[in-house]
PDB file of C-alpha atoms in Angstrom:
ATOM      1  CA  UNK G 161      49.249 134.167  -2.340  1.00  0.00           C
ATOM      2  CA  UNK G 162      50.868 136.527  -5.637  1.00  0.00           C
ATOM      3  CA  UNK G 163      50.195 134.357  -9.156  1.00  0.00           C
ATOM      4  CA  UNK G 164      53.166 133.901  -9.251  1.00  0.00           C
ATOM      5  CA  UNK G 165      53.562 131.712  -5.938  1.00  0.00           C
ATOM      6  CA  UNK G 166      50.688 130.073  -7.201  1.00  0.00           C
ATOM      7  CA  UNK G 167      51.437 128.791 -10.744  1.00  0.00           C
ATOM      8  CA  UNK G 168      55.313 127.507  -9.375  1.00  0.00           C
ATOM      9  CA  UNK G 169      53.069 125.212  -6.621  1.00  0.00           C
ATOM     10  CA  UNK G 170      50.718 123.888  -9.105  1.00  0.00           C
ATOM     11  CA  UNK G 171      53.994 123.131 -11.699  1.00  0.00           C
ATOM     12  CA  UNK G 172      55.952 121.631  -8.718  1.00  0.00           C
ATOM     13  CA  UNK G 173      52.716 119.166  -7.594  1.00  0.00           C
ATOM     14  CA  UNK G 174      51.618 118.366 -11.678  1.00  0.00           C
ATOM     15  CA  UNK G 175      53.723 115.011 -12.719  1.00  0.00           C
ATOM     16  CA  UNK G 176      55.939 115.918 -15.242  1.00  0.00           C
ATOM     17  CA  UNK G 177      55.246 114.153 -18.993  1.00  0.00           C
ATOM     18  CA  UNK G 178      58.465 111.576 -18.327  1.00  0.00           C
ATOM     19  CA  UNK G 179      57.056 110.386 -14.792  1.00  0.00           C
ATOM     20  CA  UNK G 180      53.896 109.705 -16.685  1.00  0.00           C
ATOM     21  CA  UNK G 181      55.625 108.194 -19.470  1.00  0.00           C
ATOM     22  CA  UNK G 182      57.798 105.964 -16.853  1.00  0.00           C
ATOM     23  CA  UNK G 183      54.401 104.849 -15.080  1.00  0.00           C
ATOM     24  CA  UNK G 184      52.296 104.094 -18.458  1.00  0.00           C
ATOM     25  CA  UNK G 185      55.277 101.855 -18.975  1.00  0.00           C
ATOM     26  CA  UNK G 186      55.764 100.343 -15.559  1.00  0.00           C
ATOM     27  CA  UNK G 187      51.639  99.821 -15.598  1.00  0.00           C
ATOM     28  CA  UNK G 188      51.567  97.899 -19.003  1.00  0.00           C
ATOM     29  CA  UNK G 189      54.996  95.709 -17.885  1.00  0.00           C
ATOM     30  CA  UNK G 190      52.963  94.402 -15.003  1.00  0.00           C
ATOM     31  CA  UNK G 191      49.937  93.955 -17.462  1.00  0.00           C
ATOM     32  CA  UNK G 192      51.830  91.598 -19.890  1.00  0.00           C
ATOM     33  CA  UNK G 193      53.685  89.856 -17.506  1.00  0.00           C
ATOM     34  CA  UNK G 194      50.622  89.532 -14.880  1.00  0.00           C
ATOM     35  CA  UNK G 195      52.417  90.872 -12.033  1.00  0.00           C
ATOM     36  CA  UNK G 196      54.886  89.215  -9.319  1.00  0.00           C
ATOM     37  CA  UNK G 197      52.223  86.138  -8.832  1.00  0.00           C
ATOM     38  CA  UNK G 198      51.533  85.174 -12.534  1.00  0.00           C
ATOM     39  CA  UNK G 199      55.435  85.973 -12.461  1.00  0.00           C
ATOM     40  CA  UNK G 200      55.950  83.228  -9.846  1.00  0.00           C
ATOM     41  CA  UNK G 201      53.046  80.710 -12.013  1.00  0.00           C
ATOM     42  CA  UNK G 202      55.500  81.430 -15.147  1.00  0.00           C
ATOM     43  CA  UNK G 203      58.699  79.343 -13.457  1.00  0.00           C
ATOM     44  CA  UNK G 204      59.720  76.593 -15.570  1.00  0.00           C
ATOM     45  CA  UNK G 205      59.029  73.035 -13.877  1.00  0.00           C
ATOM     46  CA  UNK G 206      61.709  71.085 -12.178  1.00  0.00           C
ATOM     47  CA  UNK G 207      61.235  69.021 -14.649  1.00  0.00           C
ATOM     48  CA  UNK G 208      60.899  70.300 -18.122  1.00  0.00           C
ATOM     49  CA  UNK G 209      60.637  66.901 -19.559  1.00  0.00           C
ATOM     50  CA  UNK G 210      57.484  66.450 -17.921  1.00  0.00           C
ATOM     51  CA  UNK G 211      55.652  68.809 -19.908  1.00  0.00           C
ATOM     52  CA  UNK G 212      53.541  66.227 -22.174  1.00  0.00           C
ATOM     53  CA  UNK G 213      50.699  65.753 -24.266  1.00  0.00           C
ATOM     54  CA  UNK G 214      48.157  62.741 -22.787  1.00  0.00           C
ATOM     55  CA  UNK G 215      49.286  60.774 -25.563  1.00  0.00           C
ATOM     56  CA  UNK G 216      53.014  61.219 -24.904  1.00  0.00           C
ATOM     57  CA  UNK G 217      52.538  60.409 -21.768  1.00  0.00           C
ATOM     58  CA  UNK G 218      51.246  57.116 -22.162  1.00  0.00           C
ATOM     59  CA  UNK G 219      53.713  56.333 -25.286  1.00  0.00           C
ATOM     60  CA  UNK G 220      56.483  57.560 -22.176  1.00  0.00           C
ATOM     61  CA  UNK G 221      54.791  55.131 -19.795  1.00  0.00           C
ATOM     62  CA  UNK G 222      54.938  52.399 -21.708  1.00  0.00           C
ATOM     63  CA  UNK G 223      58.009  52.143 -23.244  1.00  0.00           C
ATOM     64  CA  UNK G 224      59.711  52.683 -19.897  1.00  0.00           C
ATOM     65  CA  UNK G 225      57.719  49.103 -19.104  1.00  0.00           C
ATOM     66  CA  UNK G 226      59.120  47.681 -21.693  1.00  0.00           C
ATOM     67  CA  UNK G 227      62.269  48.661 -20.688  1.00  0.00           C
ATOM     68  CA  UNK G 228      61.513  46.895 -17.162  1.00  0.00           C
ATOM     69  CA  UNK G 229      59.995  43.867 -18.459  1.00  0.00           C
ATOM     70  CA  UNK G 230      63.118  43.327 -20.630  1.00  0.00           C
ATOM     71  CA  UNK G 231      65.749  43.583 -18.288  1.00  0.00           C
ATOM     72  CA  UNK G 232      67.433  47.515 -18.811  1.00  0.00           C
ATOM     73  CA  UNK G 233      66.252  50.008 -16.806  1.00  0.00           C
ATOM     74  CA  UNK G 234      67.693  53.205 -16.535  1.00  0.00           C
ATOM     75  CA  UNK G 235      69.778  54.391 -14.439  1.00  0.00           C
ATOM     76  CA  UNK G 236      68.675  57.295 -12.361  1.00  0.00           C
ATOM     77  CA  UNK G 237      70.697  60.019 -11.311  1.00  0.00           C
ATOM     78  CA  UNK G 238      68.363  60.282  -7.847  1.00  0.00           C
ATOM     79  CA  UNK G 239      70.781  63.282  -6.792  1.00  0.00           C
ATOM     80  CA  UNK G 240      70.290  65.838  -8.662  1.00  0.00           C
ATOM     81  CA  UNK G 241      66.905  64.755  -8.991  1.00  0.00           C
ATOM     82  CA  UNK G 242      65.853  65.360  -5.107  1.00  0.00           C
ATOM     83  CA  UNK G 243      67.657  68.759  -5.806  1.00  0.00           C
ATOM     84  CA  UNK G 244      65.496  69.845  -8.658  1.00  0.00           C
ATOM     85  CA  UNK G 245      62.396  68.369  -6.604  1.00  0.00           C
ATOM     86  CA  UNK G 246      62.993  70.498  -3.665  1.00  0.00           C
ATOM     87  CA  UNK G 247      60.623  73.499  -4.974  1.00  0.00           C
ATOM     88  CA  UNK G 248      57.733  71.575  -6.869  1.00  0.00           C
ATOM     89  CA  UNK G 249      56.723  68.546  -8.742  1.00  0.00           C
ATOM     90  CA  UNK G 250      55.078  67.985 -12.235  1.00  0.00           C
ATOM     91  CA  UNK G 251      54.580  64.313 -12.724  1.00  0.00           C
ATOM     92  CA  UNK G 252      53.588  63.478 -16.308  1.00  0.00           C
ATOM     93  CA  UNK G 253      51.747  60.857 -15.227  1.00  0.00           C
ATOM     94  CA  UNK G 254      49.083  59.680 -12.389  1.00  0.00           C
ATOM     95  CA  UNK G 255      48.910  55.887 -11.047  1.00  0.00           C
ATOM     96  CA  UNK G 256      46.044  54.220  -9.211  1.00  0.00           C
ATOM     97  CA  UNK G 257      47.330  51.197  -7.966  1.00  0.00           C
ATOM     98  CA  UNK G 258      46.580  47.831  -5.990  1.00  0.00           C
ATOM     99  CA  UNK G 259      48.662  47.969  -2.543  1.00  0.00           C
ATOM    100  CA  UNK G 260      50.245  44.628  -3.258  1.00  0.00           C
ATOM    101  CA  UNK G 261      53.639  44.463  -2.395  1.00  0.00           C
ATOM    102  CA  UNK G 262      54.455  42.647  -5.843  1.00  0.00           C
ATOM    103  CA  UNK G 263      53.240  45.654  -7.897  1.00  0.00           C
ATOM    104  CA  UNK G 264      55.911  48.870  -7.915  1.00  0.00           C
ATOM    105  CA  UNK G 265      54.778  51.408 -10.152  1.00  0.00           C
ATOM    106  CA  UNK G 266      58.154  53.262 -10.048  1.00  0.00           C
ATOM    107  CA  UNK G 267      59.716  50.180 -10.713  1.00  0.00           C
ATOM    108  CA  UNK G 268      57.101  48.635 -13.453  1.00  0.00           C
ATOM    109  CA  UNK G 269      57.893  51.830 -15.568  1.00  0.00           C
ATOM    110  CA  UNK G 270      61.196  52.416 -15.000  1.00  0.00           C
ATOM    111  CA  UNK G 271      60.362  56.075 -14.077  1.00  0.00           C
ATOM    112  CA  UNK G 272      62.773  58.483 -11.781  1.00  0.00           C
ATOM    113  CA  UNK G 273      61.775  60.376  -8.792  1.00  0.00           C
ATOM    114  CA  UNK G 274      58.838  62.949  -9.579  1.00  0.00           C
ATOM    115  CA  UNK G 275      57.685  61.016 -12.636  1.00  0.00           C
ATOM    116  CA  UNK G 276      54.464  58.868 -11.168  1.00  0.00           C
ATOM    117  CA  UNK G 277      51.861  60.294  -8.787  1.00  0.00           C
ATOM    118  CA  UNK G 278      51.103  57.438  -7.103  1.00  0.00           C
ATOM    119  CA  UNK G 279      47.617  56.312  -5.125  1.00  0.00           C
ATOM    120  CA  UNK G 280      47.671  52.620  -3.897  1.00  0.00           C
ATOM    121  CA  UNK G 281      44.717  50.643  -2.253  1.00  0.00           C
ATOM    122  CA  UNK G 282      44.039  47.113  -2.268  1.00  0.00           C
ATOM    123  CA  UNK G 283      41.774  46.818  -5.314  1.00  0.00           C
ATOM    124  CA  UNK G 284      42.950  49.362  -7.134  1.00  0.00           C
ATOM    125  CA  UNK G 285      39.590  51.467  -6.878  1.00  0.00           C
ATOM    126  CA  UNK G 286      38.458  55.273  -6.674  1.00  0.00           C
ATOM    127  CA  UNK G 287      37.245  55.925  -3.054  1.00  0.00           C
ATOM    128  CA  UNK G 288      36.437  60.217  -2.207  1.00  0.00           C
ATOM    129  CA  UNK G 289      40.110  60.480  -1.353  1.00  0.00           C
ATOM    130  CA  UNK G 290      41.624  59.139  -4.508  1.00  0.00           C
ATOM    131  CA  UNK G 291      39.493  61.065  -6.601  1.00  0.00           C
ATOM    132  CA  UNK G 292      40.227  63.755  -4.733  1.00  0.00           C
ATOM    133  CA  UNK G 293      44.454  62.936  -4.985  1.00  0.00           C
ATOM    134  CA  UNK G 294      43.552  62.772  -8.902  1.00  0.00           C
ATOM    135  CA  UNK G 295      42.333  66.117  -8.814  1.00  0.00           C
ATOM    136  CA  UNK G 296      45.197  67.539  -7.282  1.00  0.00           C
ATOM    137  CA  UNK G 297      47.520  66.087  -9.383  1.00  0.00           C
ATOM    138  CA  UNK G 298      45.505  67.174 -12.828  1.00  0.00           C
ATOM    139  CA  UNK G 299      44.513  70.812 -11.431  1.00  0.00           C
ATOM    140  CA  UNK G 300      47.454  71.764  -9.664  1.00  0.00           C
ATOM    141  CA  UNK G 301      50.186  69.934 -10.997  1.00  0.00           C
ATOM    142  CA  UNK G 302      49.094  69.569 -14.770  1.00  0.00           C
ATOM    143  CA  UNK G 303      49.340  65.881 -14.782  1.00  0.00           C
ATOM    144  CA  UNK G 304      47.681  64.496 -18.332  1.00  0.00           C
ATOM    145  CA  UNK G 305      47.673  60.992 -17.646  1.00  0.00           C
ATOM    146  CA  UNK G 306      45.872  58.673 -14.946  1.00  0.00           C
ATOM    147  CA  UNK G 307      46.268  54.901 -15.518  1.00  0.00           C
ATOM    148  CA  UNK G 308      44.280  52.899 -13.301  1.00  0.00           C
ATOM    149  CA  UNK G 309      46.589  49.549 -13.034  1.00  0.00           C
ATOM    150  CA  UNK G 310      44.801  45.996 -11.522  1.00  0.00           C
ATOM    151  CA  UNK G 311      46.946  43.202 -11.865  1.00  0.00           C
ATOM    152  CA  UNK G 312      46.039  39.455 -12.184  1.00  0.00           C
ATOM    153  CA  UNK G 313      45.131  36.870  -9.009  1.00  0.00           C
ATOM    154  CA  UNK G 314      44.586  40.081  -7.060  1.00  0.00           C
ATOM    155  CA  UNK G 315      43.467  39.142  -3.270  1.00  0.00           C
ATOM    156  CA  UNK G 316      41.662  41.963  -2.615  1.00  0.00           C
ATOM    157  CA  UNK G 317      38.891  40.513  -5.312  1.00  0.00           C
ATOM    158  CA  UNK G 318      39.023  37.511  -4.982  1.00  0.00           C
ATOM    159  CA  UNK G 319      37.797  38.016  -1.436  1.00  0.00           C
ATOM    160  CA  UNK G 320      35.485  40.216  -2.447  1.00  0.00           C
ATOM    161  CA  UNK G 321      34.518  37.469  -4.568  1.00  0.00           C
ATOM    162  CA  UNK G 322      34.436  34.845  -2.000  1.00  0.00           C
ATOM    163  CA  UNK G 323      32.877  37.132   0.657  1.00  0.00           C
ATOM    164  CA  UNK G 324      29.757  37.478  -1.668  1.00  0.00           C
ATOM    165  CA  UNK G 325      29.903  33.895  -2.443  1.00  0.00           C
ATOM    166  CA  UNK G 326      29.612  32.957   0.884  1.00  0.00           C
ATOM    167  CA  UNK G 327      27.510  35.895   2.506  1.00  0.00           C
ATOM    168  CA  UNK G 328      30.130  36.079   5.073  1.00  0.00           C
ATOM    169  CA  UNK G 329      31.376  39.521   6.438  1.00  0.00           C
ATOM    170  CA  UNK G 330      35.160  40.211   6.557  1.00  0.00           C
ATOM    171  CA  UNK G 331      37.101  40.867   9.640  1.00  0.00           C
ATOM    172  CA  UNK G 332      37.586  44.904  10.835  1.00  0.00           C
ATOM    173  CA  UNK G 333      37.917  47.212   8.196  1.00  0.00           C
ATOM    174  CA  UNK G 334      38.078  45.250   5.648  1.00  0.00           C
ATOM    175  CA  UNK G 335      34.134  44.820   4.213  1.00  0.00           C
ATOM    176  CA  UNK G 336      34.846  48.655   2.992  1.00  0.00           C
ATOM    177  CA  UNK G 337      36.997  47.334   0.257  1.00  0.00           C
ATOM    178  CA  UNK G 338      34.556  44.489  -0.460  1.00  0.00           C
ATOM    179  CA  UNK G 339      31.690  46.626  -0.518  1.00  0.00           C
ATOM    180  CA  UNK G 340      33.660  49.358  -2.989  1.00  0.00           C
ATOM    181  CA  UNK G 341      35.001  46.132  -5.286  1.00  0.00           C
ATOM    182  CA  UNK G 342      31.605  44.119  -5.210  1.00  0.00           C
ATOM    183  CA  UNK G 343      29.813  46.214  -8.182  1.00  0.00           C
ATOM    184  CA  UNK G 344      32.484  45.117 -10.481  1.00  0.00           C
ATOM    185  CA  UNK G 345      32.395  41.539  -9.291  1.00  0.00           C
ATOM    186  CA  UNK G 346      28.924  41.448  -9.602  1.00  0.00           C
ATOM    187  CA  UNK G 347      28.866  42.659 -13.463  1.00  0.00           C
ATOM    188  CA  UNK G 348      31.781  40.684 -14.099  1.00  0.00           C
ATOM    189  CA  UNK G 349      29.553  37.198 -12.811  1.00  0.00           C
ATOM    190  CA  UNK G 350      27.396  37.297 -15.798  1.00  0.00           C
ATOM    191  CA  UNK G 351      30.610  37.017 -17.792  1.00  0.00           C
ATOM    192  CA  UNK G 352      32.201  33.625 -19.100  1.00  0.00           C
ATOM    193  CA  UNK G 353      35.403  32.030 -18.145  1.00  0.00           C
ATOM    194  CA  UNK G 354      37.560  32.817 -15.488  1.00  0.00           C
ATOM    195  CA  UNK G 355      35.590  34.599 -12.414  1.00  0.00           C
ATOM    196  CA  UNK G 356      38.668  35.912 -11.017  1.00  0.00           C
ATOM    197  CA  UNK G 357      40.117  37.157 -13.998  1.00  0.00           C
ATOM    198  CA  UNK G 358      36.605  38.662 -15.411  1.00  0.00           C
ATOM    199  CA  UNK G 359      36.024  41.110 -11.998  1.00  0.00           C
ATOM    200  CA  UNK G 360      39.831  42.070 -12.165  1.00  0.00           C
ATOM    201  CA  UNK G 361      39.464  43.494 -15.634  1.00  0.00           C
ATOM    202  CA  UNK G 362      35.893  44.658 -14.798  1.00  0.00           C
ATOM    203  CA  UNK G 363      37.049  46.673 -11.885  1.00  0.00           C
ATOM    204  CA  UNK G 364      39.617  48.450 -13.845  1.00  0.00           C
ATOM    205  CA  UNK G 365      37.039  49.326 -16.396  1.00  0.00           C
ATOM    206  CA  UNK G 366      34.694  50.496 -14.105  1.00  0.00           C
ATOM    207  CA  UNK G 367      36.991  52.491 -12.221  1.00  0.00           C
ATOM    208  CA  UNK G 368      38.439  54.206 -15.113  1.00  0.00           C
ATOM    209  CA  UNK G 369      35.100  55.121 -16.538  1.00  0.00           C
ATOM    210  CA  UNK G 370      34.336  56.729 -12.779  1.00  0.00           C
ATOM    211  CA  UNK G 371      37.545  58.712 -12.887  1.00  0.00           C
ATOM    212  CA  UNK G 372      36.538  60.385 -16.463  1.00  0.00           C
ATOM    213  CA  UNK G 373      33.152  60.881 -15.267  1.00  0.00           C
ATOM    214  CA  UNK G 374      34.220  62.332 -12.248  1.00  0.00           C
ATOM    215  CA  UNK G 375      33.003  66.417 -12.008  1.00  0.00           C
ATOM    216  CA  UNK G 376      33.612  69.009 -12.085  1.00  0.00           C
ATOM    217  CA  UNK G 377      37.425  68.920 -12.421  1.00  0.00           C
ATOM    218  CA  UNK G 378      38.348  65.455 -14.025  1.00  0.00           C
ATOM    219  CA  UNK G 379      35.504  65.255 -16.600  1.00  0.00           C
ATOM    220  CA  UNK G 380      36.151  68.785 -17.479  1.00  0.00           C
ATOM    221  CA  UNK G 381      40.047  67.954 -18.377  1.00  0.00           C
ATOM    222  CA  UNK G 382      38.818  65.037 -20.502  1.00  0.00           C
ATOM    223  CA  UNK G 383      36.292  66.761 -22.387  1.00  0.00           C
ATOM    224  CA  UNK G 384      39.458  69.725 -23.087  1.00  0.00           C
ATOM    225  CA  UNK G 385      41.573  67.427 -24.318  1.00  0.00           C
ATOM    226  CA  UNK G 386      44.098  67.852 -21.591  1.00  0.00           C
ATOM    227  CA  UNK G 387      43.415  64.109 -19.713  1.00  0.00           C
ATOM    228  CA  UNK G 388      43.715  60.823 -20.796  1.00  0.00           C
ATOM    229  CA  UNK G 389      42.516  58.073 -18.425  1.00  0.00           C
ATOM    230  CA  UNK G 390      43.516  54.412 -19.265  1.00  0.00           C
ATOM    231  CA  UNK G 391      43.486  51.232 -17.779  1.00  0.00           C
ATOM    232  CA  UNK G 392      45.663  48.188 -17.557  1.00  0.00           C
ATOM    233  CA  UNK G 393      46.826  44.745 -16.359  1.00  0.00           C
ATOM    234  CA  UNK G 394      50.168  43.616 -14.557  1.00  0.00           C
ATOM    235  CA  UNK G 395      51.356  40.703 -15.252  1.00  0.00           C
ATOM    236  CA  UNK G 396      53.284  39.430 -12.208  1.00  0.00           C
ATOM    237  CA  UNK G 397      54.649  36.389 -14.587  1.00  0.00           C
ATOM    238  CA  UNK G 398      56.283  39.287 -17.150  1.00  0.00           C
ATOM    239  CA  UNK G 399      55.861  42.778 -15.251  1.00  0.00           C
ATOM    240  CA  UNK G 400      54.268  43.945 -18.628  1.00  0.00           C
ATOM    241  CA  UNK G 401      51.730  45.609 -18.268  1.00  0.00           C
ATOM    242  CA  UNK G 402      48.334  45.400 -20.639  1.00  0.00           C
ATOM    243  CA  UNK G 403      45.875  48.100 -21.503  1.00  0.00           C
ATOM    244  CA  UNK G 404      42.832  47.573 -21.391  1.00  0.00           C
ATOM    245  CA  UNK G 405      40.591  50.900 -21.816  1.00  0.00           C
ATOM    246  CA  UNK G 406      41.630  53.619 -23.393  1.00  0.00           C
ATOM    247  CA  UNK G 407      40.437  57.227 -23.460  1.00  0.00           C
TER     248      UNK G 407
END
């Protein structure tokens, strides 16, 4: 091969200074902007509203109970919210919750669709799988608020309460949910007045404290800053709701 031939093949195979320019530029776009999959992190939320502080949240939460106790609930445009839901959720707040029929989260705090992350079990308590909904809902969605919600003349501890009293096992199932209520009721029996009223409060407590404690991903959040776990009573007389633990 002449010179010749040979310097026009190594000038037609060297990248000219604009295609490097072009790819230094391409290469440091995708830097800043992490690429198509922190691209796809970056969406905004369906709802933007969502997007609290652990203290706003629970300021949120409870004035839309006071809202319900007191007669004037919103009303919620449940369209064009199931629209906007189709592609995600970002509740701005997490509820553990008795089971009873009487007690509606949604409803208690006046909240529209995508608002509460919801876990309900007779006795309002933290079993593997609720912890496990909690962490979802704090590491994945961004959630900054759990409130673990008992609510008074609860039947799931008074039996508890009863079943201890009377060393009798429960039918089926149902000595799992005495056996995961009876540490509260216990601690609560060295308490005066009412013995009903002292292990519903207690088991809130208790369950709240396990739910901050809870590692690596809950106790973590609450340590940064970014979780707030609280605790509270319904009132089934008033649908307000009290708090009892805060933190």
């Amino acid at each position: 091969m002449c010179d010749k031939c040979s310097e026009n093949l190594h000038q037609s195979m060297a990248p000219s200074r604009r295609s490097m320019m072009l790819f230094a530029a391409s290469a440091l776009g995708m830097a800043a902007f992490g690429g198509p999959a922190l691209a796809k992190e970056a969406k905004a939320p369906p709802k933007p509203q969502n997007v609290l502080s652990p203290d706003a949240a629970l300021k949120r939460l409870m004035e839309g109970n006071s809202r319900y106790v007191s007669g004037v609930s919103r009303r919620h445009d449940f369209k064009h919210e199931r629209e906007a839901l189709v592609g995600g959720q970002n509740p701005y707040a997490a509820v553990l919750s008795c089971a009873d029929s009487r007690i509606a989260p949604e409803y208690a705090f006046d909240s529209g669709r995508g608002d509460l992350f919801v876990c309900r079990v007779a006795g309002n308590f933290a079993g593997d799988e609720t912890v496990a909904s909690m962490e979802y809902t704090v590491a994945v969605l961004g959630t900054p608020l759990i409130l673990v919600l008992g609510h008074d003349n609860c039947g799931a501890v008074d039996a508890t309460i009863k079943s201890l009293k009377d060393d009798k096992p429960l039918p089926g199932h149902i000595p799992t949910l005495v056996s995961a209520i009876a540490p509260s009721v216990k601690a609560a029996a060295q308490q005066s007045g009412n013995a009903l009223d002292n292990a519903i409060r207690q088991n809130v407590i208790d369950n709240v404290a396990k739910l901050k404690s809870a590692a690596p991903l809950l106790n973590a959040a609450v340590e940064q800053g970014k979780l707030k776990v609280v605790g509270g009573i319904y009132r089934l007389s008033t649908g307000a709701v009290e708090l009892l633990a805060q933190g």
